[in-house]
Tab-separated table of C-alpha atoms and ligand atoms in Angstrom:
chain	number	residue	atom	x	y	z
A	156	UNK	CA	-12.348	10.038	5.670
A	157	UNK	CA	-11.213	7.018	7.538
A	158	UNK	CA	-8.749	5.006	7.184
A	159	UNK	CA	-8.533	5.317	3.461
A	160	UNK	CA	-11.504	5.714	1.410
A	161	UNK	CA	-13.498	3.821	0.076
A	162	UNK	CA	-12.246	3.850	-3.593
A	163	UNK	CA	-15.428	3.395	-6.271
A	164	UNK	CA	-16.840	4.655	-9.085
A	165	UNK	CA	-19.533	4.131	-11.708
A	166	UNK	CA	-16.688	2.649	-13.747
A	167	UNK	CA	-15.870	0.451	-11.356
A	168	UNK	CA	-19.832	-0.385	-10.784
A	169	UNK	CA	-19.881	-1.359	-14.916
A	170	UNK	CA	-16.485	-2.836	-14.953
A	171	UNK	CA	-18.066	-5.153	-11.824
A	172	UNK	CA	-21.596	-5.578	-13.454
A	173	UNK	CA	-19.761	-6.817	-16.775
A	174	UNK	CA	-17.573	-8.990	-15.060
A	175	UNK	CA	-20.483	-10.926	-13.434
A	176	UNK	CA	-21.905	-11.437	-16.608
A	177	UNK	CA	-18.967	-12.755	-18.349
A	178	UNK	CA	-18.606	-15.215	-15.630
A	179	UNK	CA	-14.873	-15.580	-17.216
A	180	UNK	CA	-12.624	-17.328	-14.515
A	181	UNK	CA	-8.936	-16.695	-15.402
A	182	UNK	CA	-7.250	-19.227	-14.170
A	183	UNK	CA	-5.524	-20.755	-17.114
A	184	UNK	CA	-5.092	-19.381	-20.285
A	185	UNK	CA	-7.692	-21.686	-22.266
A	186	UNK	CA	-10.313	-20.939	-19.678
A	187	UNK	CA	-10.597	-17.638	-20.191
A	188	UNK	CA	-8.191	-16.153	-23.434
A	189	UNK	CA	-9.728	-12.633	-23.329
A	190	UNK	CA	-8.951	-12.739	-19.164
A	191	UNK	CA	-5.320	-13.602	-19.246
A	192	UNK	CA	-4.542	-11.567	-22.756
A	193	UNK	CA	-6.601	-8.416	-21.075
A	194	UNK	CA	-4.452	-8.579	-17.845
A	195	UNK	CA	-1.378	-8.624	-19.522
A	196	UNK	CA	-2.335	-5.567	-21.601
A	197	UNK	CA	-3.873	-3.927	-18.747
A	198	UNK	CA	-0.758	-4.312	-16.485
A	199	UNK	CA	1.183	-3.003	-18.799
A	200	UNK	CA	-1.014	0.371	-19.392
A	201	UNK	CA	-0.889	0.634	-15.548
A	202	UNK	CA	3.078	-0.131	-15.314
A	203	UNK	CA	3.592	2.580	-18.069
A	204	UNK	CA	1.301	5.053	-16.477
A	205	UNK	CA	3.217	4.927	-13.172
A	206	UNK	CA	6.651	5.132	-15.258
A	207	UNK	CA	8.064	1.846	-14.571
A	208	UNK	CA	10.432	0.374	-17.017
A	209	UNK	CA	8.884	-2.602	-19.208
A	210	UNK	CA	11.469	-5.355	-17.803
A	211	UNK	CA	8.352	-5.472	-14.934
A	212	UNK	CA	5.238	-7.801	-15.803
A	213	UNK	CA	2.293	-8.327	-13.480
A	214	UNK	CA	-0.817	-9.962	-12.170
A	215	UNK	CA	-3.841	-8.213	-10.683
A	216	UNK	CA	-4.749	-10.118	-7.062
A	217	UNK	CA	-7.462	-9.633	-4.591
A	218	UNK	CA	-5.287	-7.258	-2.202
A	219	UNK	CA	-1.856	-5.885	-1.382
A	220	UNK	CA	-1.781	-8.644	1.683
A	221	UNK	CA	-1.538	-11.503	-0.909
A	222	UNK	CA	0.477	-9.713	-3.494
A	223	UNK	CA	3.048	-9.202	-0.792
A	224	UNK	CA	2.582	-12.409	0.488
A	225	UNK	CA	3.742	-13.489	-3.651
A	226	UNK	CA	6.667	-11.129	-3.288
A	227	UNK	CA	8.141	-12.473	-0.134
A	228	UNK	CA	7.355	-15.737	-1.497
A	229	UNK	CA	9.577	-15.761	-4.674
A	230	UNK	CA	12.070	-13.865	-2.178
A	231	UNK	CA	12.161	-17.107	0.021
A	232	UNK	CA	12.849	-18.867	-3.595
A	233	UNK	CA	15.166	-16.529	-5.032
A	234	UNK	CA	17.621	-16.257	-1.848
A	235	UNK	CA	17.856	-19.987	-2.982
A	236	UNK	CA	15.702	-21.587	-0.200
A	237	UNK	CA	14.220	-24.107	-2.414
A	238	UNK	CA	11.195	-24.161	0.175
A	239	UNK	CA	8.334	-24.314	-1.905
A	240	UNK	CA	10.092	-28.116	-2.761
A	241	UNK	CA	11.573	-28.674	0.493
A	242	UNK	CA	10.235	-26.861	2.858
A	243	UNK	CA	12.211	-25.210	5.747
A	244	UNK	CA	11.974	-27.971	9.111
A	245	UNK	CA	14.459	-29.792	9.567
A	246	UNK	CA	17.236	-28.280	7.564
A	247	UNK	CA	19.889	-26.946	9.200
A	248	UNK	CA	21.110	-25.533	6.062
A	249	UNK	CA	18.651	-22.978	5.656
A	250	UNK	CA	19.575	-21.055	9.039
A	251	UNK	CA	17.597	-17.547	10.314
A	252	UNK	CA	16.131	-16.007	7.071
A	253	UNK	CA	15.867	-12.548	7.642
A	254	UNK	CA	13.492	-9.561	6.243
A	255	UNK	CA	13.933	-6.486	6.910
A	256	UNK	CA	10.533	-3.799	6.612
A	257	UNK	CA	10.134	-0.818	8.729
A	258	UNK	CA	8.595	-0.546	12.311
A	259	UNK	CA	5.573	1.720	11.049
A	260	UNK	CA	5.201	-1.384	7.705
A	261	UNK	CA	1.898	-2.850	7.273
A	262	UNK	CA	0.966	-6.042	9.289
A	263	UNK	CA	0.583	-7.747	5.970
A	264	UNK	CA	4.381	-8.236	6.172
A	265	UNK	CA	4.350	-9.586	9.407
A	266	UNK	CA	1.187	-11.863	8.164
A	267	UNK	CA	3.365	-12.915	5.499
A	268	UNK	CA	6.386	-13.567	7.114
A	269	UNK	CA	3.792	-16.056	9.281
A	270	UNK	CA	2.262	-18.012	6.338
A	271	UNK	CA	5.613	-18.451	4.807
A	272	UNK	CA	7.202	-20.290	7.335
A	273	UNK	CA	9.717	-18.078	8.454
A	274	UNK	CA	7.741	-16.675	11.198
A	275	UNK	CA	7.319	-13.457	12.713
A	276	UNK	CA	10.299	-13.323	14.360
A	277	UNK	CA	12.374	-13.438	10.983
A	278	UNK	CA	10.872	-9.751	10.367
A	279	UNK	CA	13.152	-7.016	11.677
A	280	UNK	CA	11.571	-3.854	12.266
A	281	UNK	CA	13.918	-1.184	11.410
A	282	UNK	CA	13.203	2.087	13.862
A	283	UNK	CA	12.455	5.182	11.707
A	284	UNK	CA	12.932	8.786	11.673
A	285	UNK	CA	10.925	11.612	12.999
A	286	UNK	CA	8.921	11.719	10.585
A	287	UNK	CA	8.336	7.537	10.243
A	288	UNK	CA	10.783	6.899	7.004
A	289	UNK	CA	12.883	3.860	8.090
A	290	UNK	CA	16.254	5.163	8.799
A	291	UNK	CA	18.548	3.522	6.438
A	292	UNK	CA	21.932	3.398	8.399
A	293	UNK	CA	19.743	1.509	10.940
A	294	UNK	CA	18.925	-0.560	8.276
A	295	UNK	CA	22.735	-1.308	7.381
A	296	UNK	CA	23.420	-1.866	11.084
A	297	UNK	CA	20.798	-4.533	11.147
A	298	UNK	CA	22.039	-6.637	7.887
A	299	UNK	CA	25.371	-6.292	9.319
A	300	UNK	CA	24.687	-7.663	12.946
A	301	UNK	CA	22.198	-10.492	11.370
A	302	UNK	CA	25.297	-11.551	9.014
A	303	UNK	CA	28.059	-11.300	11.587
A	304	UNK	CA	25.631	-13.351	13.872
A	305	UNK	CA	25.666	-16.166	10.950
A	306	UNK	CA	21.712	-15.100	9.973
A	307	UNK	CA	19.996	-15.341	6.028
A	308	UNK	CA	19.453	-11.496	5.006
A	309	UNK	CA	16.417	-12.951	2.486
A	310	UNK	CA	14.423	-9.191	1.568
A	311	UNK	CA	13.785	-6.016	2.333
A	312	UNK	CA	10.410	-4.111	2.308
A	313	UNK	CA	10.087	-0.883	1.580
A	314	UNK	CA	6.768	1.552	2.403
A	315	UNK	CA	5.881	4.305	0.163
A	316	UNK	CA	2.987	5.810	1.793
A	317	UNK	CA	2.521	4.096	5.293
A	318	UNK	CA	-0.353	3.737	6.714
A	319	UNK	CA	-0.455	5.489	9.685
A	320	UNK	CA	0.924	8.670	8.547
A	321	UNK	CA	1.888	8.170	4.800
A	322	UNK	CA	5.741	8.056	4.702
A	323	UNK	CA	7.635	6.965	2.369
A	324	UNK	CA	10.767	5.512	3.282
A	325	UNK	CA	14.315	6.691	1.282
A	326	UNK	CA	13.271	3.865	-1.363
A	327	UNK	CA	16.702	4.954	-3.639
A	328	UNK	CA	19.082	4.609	-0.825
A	329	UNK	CA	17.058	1.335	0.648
A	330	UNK	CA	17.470	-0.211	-3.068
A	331	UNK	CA	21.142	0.330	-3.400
A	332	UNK	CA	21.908	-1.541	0.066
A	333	UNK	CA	19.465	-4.321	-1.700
A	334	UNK	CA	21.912	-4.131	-4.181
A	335	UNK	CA	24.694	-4.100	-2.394
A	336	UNK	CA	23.409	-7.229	-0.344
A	337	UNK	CA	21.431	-9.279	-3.139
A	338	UNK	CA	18.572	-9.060	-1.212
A	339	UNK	CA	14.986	-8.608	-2.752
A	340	UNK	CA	13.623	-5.400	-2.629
A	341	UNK	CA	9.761	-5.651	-2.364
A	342	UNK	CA	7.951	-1.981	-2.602
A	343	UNK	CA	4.714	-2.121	-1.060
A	344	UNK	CA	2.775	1.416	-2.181
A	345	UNK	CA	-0.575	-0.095	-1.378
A	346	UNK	CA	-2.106	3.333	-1.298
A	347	UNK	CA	0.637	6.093	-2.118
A	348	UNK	CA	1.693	3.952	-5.289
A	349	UNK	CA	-0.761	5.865	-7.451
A	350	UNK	CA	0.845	9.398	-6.774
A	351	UNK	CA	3.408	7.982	-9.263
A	352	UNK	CA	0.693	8.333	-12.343
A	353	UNK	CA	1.784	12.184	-11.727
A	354	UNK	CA	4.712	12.660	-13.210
A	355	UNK	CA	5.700	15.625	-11.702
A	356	UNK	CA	5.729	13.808	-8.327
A	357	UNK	CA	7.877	10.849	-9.923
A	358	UNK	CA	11.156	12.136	-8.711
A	359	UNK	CA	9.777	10.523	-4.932
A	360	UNK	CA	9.492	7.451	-6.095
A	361	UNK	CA	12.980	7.158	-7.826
A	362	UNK	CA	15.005	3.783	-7.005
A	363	UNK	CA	11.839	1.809	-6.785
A	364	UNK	CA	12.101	0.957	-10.917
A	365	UNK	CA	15.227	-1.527	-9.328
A	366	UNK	CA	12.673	-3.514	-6.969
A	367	UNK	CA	11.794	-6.764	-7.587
A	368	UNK	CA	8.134	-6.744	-6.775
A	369	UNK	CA	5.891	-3.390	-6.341
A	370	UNK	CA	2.366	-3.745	-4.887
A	371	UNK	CA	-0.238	-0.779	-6.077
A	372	UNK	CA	-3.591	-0.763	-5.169
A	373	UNK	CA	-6.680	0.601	-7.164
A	374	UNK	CA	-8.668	-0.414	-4.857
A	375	UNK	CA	-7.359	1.948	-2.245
A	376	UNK	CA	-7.100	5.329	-4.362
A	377	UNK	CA	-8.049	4.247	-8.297
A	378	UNK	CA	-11.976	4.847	-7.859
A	379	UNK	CA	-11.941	0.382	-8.273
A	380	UNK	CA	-14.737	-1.483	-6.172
A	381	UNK	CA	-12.842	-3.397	-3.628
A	382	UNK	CA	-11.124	-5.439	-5.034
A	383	UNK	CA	-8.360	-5.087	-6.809
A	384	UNK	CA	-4.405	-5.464	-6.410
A	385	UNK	CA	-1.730	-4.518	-8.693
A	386	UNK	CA	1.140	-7.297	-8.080
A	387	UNK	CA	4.147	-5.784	-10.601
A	388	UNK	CA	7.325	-8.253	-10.650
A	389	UNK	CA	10.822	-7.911	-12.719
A	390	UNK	CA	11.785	-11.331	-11.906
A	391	UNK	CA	8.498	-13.833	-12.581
A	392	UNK	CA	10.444	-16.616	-13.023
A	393	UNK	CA	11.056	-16.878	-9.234
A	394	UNK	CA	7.755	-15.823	-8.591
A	395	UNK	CA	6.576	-18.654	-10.992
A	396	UNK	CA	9.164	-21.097	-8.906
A	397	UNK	CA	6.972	-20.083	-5.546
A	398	UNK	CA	4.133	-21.294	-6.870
A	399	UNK	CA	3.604	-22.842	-9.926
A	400	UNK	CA	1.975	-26.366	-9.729
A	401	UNK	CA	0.642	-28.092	-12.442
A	402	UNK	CA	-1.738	-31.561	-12.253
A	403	UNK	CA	-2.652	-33.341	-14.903
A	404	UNK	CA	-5.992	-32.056	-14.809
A	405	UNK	CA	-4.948	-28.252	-15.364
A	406	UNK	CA	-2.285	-29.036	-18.085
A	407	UNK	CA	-2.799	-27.838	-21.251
A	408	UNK	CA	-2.741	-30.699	-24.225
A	409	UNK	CA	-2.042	-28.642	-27.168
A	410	UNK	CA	1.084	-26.386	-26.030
A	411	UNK	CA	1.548	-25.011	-29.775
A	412	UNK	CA	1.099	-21.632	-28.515
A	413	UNK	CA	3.115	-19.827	-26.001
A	414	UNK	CA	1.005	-18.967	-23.441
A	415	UNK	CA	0.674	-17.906	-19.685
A	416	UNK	CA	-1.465	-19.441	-17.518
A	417	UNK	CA	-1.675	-16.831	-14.571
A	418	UNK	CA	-2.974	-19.677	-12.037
A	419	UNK	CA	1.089	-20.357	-11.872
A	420	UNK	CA	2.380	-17.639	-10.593
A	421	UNK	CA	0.114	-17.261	-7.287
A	422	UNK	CA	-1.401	-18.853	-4.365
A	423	UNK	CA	-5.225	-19.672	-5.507
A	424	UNK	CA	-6.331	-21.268	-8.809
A	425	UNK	CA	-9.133	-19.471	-9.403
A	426	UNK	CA	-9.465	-15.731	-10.644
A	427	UNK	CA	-11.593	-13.067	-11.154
A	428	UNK	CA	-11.698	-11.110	-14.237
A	429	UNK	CA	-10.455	-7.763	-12.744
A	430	UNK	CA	-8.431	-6.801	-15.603
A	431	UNK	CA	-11.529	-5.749	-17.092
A	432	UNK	CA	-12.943	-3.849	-14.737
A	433	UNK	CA	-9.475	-1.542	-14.856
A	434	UNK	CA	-9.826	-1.821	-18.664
A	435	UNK	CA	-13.355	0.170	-17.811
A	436	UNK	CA	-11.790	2.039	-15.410
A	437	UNK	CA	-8.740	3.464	-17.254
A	438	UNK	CA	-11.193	3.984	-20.442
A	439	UNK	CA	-13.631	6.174	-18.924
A	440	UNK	CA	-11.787	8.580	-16.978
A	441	UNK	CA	-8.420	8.670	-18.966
A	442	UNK	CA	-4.770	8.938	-17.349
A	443	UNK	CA	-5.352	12.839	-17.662
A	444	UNK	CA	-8.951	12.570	-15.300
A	445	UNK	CA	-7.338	9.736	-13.130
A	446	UNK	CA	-3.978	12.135	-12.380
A	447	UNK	CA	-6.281	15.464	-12.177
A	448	UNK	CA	-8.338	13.148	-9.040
A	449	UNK	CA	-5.801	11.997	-7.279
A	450	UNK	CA	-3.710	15.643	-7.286
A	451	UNK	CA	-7.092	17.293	-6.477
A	452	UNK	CA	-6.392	15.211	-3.714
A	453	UNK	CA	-3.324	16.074	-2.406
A	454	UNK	CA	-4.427	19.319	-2.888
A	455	UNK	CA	-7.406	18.865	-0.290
A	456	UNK	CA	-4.996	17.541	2.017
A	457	UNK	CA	-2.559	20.014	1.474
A	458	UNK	CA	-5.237	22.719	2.522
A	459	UNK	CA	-6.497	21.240	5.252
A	460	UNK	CA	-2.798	20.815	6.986
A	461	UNK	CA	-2.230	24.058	6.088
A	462	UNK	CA	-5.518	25.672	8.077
A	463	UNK	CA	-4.260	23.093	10.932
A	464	UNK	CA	-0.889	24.796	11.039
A	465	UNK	CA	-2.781	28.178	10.941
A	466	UNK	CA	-4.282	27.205	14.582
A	467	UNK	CA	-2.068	27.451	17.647
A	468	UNK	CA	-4.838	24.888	19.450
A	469	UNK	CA	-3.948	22.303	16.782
A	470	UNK	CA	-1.198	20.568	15.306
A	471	UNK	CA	-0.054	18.313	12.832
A	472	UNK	CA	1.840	15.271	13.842
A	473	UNK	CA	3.661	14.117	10.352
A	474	UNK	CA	4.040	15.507	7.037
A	475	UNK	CA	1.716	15.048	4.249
A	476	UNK	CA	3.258	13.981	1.572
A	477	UNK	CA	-0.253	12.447	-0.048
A	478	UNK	CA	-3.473	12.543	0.725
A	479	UNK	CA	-4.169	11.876	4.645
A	480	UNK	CA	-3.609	14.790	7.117
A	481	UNK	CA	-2.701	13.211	10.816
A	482	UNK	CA	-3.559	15.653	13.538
A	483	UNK	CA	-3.850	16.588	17.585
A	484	UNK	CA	-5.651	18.765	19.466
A	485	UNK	CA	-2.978	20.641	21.503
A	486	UNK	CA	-3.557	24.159	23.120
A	487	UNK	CA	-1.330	26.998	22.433
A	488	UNK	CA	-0.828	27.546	26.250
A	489	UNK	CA	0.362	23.680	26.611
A	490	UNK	CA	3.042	23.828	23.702
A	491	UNK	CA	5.630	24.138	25.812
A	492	UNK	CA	4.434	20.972	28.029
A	493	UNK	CA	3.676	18.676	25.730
A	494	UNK	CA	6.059	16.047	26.179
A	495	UNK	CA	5.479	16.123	30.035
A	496	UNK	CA	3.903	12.656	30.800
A	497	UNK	CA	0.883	14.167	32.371
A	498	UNK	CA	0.610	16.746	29.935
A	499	UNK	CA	0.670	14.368	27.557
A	500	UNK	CA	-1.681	11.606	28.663
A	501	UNK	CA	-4.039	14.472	29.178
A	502	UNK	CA	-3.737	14.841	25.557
A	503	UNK	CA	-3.970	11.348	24.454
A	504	UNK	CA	-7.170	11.137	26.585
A	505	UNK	CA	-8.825	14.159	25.138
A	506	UNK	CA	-8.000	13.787	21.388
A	507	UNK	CA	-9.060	10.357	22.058
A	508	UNK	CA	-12.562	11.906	23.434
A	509	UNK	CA	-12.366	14.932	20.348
A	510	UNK	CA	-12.300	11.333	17.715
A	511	UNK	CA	-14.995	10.194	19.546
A	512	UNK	CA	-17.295	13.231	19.717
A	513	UNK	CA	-16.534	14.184	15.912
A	514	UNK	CA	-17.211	10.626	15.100
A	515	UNK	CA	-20.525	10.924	16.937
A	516	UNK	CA	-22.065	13.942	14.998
A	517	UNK	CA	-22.677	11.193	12.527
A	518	UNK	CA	-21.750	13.811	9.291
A	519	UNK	CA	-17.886	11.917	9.799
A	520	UNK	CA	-16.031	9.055	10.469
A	521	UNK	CA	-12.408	9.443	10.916
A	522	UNK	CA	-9.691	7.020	12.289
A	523	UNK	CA	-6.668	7.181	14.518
A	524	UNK	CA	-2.944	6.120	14.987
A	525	UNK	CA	-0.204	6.328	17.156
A	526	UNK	CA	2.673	8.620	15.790
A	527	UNK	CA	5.943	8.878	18.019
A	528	UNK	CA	3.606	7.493	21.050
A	529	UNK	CA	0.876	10.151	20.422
A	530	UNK	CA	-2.733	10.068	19.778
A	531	UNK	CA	-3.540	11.225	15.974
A	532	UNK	CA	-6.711	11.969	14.374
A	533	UNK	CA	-6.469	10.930	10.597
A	534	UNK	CA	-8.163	12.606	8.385
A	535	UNK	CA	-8.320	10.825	4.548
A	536	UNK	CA	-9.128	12.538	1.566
A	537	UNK	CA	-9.205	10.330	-1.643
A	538	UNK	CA	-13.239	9.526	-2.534
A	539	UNK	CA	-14.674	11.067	-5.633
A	540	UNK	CA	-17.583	12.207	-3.818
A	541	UNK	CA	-15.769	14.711	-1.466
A	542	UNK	CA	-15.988	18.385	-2.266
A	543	UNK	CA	-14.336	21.592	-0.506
A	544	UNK	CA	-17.758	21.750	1.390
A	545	UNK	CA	-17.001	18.399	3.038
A	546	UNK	CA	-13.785	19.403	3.720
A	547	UNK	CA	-14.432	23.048	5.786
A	548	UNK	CA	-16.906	21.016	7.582
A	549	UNK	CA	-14.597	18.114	8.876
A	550	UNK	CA	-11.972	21.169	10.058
A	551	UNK	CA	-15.656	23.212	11.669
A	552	UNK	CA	-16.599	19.649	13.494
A	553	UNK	CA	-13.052	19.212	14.775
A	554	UNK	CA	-12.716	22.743	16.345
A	555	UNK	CA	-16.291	22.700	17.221
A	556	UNK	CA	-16.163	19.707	19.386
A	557	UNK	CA	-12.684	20.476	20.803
A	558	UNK	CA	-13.848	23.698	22.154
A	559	UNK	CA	-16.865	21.989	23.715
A	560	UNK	CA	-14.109	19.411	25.058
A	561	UNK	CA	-12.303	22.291	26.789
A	562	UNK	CA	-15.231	23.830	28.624
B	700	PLP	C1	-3.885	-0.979	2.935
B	700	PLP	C2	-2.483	-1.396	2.904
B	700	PLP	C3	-2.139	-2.753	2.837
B	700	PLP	C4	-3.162	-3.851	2.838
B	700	PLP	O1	-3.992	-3.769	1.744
B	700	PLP	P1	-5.057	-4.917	1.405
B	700	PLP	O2	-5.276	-4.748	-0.048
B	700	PLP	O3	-6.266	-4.597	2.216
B	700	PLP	O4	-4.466	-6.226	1.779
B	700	PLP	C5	-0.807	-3.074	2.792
B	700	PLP	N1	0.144	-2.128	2.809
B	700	PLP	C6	-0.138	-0.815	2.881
B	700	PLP	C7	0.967	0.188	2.897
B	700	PLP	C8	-1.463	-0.406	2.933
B	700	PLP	O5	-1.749	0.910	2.983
């Protein structure tokens, strides 16, 4: 129930077992045909099972860090850079790049913005609401003051499902000031993005069928061994201009055929064979058992929040849209205190002592963040494996050990 759980399966366990054996590396096309002709069909099961329109293709990567790291990339290439030629020292031309992700976005972002050569500081973080969705007329002011300063408005990130507390930022109004601007719009849904597989939830995620790259991870909450990413792009000819290279040795003789070699469109050369172990994956349990998972769920979360807001000596510190319930200690008789700085380091201190002492009982692990400068206790709900037994007991533990705390 940390961070977010560990996401496996017996499919997954086959789909890795088989992939060993094959040995396939996908690279190019002609070293593995059944590896790059089985990604493209898997993508496109996955793209049409989250309800995205079919002008997006895709690649399966290790994790969301390099598939937003690809995204940015063809970004850089697309707002006309030309840097993955010429490179960005030394030309005057190219002035600030900008990209523009929300303060509670994943460090992956700022990791990218690092390896890409625009550095860090080219990544605005955009303050966000009160409960953590970037707030889009910030958002505008920002572009605005970057382009009356003479800056490069490049991309924009948007979170659906962040990590500390799960928000998901306006994505529709986000992608019409992409619009508006030309900037890329990159989604990253690491671990919210499979919520969309539910189509009665799809209505949240309207506006992000306009991005230009979406990152999904079935590693995080698809029951898939660690790892796999789902990199989804409707413009792969930019994200073929970031990184396509092509020696002699790795070009293909007899170009009769029109095929993809996958090796093209991202960072490393060699690949494994994940789209199989989706294939597995999405053949054993069926959209209708993956979508009945991941609401039962939401469902667990939803019922744990709710016996949280049931407690005057607890509260909840964001909403839950998903799956991960982020909570505080906080007596009934200190309510009206809380915000009082020793009132609330006192609470910082023991929530931070109620993590540890849960924690200790060894029958849990949970995690923590900092929402709006408190200390929350996240609770994650999400592994196959946990039942409404596991749940009452993480919710006994918690009031258990805060009493003790109190005494
Ligand atoms: C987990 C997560 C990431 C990083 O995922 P990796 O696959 O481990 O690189 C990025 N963004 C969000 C929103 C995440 O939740």
């Amino acid at each position: 129930m940390a961070y977010f759980p560990t996401s496996s399966s017996a499919a997954g366990v086959v789909g890795e077992l088989l992939m060993a054996s094959l040995a396939q590396n996908t690279f190019l096309w002609r070293t593995s045909p059944i590896g790059t002709e089985l990604e493209t069909v898997v993508v496109s099961w996955l793209r049409q099972a989250l309800g995205l329109p079919d002008a997006f293709d895709g690649l399966f990567t290790d994790t969301a860090s390099i598939g937003s790291l690809i995204g940015l990339a063809a970004a850089r290439e697309a707002a006309g850079l030309d840097a993955a030629k010429r490179g960005l020292p030394g030309r005057p031309e190219v002035g600030q790049p900008r990209v523009y992700a929300s303060a509670e976005a994943h460090s992956s972002i700022d990791k990218a913005c690092m390896i890409l050569g625009l550095g860090r500081d080219a990544l605005v973080h955009i303050p966000t609401d009160n409960e953590y969705r970037m707030r889009v007329d910030a958002l505008e002011a920002a572009i605005a003051e970057d382009l009356a300063a003479g800056r490069r408005p490049i991309a924009i990130v948007a979170t659906i499902g962040t990590t500390a507390s799960t928000a998901a930022d306006p994505i529709a109004e986000i992608a019409s000031v992409a619009r508006r601007h030309d900037l890329w719009l990159h989604v990253d849904a690491a671990y919210a993005g499979v919520v969309a597989l539910l189509p009665e939830r799809r209505a949240e995620f309207a506006g992000w069928e306009i991005a230009d790259s979406i990152i999904v991870n079935p590693h995080k909450w698809l029951f898939t061994p660690f790892d796999a990413s789902l990199f989804l792009g409707r413009r792969m000819a930019e994200v073929r201009a970031a990184f396509s290279l092509v020696p002699e040795y790795l070009r293909t003789l007899d170009r009769s055929a029109p095929v993809r070699d996958v090796s093209e469109y991202t960072p490393q050369l060699g690949r494994r064979f994940r789209a199989l172990k989706l294939w597995v994956l999405l053949r054993w349990f069926g959209l209708a058992g993956l979508r009945r998972r991941i609401a039962h769920h939401v469902d667990q979360a939803q019922e744990l929040a709710s016996w949280v807001d049931a407690d005057p000596d607890f509260e909840r510190l964001a909403p839950v849209p998903f799956s991960v319930v982020c909570l505080r200690w906080r007596p009934a008789a200190l309510a009206d205190r809380a915000t009082e700085p020793d009132v609330a380091a006192f609470l910082d201190a023991r929530n931070q002592a109620l993590l540890d002492a849960v924690n200790r009982t060894g029958e849990v692990l949970l995690s923590h963040a900092r929402l709006g400068g408190r200390f929350a206790i996240r609770v994650a709900f999400g592994n196959l494996r946990t039942e409404e037994r596991h749940q009452r007991r993480v919710w006994e533990l918690l009031r258990r050990e805060a009493a003790k705390i109190v005494s």
